[in-house]
Short mmCIF file of C-alpha atoms in Angstrom, two decimals:
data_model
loop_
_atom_site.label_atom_id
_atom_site.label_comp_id
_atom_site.label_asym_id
_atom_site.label_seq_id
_atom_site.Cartn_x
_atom_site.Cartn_y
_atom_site.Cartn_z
CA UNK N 1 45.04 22.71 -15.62
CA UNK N 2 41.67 21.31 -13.71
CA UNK N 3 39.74 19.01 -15.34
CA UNK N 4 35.80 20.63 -16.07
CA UNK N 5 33.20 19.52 -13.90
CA UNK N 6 31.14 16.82 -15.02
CA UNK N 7 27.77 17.26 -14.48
CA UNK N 8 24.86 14.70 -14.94
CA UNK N 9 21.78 15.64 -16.48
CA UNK N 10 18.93 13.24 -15.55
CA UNK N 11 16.08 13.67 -18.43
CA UNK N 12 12.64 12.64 -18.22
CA UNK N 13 11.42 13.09 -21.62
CA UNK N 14 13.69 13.15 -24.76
CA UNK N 15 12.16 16.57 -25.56
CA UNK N 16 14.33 18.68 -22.52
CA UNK N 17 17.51 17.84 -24.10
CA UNK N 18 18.09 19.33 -27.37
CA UNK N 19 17.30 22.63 -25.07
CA UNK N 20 20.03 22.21 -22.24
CA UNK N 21 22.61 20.89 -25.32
CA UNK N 22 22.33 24.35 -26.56
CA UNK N 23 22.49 26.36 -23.74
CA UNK N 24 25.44 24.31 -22.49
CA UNK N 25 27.20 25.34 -26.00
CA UNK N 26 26.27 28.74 -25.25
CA UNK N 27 27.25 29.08 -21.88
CA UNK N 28 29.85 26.52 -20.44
CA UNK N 29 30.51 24.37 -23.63
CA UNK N 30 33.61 23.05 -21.71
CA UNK N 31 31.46 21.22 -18.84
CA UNK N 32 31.88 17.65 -18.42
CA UNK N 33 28.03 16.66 -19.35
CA UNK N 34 26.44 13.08 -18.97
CA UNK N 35 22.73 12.07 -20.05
CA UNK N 36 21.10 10.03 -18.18
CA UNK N 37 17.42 9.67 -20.32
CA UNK N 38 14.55 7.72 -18.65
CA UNK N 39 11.93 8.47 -20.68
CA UNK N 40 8.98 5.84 -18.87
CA UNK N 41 9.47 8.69 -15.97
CA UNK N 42 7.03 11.48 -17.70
CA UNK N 43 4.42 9.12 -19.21
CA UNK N 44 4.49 7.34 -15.64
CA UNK N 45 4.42 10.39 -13.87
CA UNK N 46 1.31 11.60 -16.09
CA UNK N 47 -0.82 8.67 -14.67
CA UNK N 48 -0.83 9.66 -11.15
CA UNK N 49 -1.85 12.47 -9.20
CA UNK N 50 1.14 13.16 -7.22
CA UNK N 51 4.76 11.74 -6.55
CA UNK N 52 4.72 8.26 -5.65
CA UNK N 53 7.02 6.23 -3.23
CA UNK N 54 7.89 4.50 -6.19
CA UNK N 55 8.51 7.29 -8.25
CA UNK N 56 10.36 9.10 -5.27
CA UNK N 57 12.41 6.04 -5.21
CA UNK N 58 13.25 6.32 -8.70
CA UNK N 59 14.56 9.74 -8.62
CA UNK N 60 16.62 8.81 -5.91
CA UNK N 61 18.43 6.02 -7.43
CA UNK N 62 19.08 7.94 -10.51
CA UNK N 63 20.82 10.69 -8.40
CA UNK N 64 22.86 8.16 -6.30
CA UNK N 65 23.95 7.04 -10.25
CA UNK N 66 25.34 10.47 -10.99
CA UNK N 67 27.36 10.76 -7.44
CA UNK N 68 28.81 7.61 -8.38
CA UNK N 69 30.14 8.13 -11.92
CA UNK N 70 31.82 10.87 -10.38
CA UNK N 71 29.94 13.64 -11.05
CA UNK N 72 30.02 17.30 -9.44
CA UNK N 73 26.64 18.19 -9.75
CA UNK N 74 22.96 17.09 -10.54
CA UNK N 75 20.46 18.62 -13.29
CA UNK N 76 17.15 17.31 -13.62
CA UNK N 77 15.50 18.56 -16.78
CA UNK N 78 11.54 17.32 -15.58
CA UNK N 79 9.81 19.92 -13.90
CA UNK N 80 7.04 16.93 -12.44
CA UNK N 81 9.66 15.70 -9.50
CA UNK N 82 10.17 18.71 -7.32
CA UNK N 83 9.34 16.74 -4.23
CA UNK N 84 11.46 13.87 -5.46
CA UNK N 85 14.31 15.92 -6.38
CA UNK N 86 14.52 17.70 -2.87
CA UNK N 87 14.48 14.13 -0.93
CA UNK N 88 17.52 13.02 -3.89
CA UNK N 89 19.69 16.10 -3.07
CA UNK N 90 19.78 15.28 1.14
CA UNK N 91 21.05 11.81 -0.10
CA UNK N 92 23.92 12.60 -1.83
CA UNK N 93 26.63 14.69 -1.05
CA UNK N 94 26.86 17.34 -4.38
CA UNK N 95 24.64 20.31 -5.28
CA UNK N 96 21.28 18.59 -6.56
CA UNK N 97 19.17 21.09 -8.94
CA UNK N 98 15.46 21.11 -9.62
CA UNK N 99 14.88 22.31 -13.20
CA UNK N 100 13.41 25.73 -12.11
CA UNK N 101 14.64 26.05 -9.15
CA UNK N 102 17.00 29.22 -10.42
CA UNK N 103 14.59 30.23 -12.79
CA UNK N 104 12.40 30.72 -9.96
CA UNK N 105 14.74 32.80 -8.04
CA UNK N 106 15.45 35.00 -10.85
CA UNK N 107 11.78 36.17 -11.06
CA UNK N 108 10.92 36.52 -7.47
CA UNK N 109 14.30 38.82 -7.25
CA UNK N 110 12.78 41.07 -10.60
CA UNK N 111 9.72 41.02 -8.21
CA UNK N 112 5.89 41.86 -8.57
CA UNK N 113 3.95 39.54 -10.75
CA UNK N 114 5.14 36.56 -12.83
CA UNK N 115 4.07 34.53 -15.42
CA UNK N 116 4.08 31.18 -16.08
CA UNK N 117 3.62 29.12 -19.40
CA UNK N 118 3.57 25.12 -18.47
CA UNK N 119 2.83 23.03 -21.33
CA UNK N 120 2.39 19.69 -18.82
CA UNK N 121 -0.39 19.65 -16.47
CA UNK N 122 1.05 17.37 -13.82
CA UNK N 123 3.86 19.71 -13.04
CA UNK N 124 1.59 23.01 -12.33
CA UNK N 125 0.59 22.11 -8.86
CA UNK N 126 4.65 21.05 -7.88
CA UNK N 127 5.77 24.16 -9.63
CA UNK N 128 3.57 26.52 -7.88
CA UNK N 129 4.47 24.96 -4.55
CA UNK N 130 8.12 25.52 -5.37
CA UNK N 131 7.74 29.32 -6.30
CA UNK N 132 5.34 30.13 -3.06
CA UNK N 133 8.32 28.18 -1.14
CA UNK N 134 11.08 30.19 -2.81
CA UNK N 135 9.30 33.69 -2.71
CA UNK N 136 8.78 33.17 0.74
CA UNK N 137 12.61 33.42 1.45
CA UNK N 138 13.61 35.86 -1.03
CA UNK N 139 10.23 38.24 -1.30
CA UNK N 140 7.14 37.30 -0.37
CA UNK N 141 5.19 39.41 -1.71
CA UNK N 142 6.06 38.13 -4.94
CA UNK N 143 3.09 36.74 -7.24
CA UNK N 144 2.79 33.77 -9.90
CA UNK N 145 -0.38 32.85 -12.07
CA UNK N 146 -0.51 29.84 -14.07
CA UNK N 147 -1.66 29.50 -17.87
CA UNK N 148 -1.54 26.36 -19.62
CA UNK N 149 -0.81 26.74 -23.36
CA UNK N 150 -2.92 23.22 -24.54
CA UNK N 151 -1.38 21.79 -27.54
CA UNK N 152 2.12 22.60 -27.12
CA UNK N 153 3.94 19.74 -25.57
CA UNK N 154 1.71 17.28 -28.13
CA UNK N 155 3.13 19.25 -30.62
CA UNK N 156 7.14 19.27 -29.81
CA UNK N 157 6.51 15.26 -29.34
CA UNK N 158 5.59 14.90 -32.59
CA UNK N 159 8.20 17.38 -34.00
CA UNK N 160 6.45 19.97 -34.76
CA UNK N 161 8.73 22.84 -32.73
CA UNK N 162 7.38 25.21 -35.06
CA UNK N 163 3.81 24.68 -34.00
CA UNK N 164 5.01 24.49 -30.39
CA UNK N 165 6.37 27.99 -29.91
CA UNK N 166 3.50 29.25 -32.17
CA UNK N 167 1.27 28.36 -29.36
CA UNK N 168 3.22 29.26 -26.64
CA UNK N 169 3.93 32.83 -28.07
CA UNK N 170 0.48 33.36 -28.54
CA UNK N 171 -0.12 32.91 -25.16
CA UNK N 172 2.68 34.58 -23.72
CA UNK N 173 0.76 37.67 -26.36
CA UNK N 174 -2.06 37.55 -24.23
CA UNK N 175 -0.18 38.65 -21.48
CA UNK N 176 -0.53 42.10 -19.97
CA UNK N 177 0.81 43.86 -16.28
CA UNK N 178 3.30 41.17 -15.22
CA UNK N 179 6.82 42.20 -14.80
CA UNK N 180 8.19 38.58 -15.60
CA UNK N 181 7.18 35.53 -17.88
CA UNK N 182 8.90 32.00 -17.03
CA UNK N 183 8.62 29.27 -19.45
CA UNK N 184 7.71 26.35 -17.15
CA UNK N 185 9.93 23.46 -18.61
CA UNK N 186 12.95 22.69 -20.69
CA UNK N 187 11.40 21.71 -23.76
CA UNK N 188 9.57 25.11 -23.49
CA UNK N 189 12.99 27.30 -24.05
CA UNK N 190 13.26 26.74 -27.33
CA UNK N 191 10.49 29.20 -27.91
CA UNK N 192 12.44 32.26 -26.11
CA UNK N 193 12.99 33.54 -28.89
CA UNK N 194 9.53 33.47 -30.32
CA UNK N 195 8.30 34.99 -27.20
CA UNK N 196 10.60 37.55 -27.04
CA UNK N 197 9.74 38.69 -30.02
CA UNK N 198 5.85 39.32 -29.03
CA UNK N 199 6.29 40.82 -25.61
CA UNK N 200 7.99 43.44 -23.85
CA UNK N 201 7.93 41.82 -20.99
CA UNK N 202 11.13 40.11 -19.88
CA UNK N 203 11.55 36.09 -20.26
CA UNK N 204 12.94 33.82 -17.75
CA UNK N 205 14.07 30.18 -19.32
CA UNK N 206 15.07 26.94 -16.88
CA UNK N 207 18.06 25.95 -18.92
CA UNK N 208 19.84 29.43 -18.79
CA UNK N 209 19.36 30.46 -15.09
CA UNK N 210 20.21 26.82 -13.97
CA UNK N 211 23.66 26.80 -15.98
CA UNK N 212 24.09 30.47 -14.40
CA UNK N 213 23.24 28.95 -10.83
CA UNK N 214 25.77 25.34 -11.55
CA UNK N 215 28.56 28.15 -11.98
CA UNK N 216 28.15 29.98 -9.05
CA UNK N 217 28.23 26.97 -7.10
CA UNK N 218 30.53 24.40 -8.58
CA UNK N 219 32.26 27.78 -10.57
#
């Protein structure tokens, strides 16, 4: 009998983890997982404007970590580092995942018009470069607008979850003629259900379309 992959998870914020715990339970509760938490990454992140050397550097060492303790395959749970993230994976020699990266995929294949709900400002600009990147190979004619939902993230740091998907199922009730609805970061799946239950519209979460994609490529 194989052993199960081990996969590293490499948080930024303690608030993406209970999220990917669960949907690990859900969907491959025999993987191998490691966290790795480095939790100055998001507040440091939030003071610049973009992705710094030093940051990039960062990322990259943490990555390098992972290949060495053996593992199969990379997670990062921040959805800040996309640029980062990309330079990590061509340094090590096992799939390397940005946190939406499937997510992302999974929308632009429904097609038409997407919506996203980011509760982090820093990561909007990274995330929106990512999605024009990806629907550019897949379909480019697919479409993504932006809404922040303000108060949410300050809420789940404080514990408040309740509060948290209030807010972001309120906005997600707003919504009206997209054919998809991504929920921009990990700490923002634990309101699928929430969400679900004030739209028709379908909902795309990080955690469960980048388990899906691990499978398919580590299986």
């Amino acid at each position: 009998m194989s052993k199960p992959p081990r996969i590293t998870l490499i948080h930024a914020t303690p608030i993406a983890m209970e999220p990917i715990r669960l949907a690990f339970a859900s969907s491959w509760p025999d993987a191998d997982l490691v966290n790795l938490l480095e939790d100055s990454l998001s507040p440091d992140r939030a003071k610049q404007s973009e992705i710094t050397d030093a940051l990039t550097a960062r990322i990259g060492f943490l990555a390098t970590y992972a290949r060495q303790i053996g593992s199969d395959a990379v997670l990062f749970t921040c959805s800040a580092f996309g640029r980062a993230i990309e330079l990590a994976a061509k340094s090590v020699d096992i799939p390397v995942l940005k946190p939406n990266e499937a997510m992302f995929e999974a929308a632009i294949r429904r097609g038409g018009r997407t919506a996203m709900l980011y509760t982090f400002p820093p990561a909007r600009e990274g995330m929106e470069v990512e999605f024009r990147e990806e629907a550019a190979r897949i379909d480019p004619t697919a479409l993504m607008e932006s809404f922040l939902v303000k108060g949410a993230i300050e809420a789940v740091r404080a514990g408040d979850v309740e509060t948290h998907n209030r807010l972001v199922a309120e906005a997600a009730a707003r919504l009206s003629g997209f054919d998809s609805i991504v929920l921009a970061h990990f700490s923002t799946a634990r309101a699928v259900p929430a969400v679900q239950a004030v739209t028709d519209i379908p909902v795309l979460s990080s955690p469960d379309a980048a388990i899906a994609k691990l499978r398919n490529l580590i299986g």
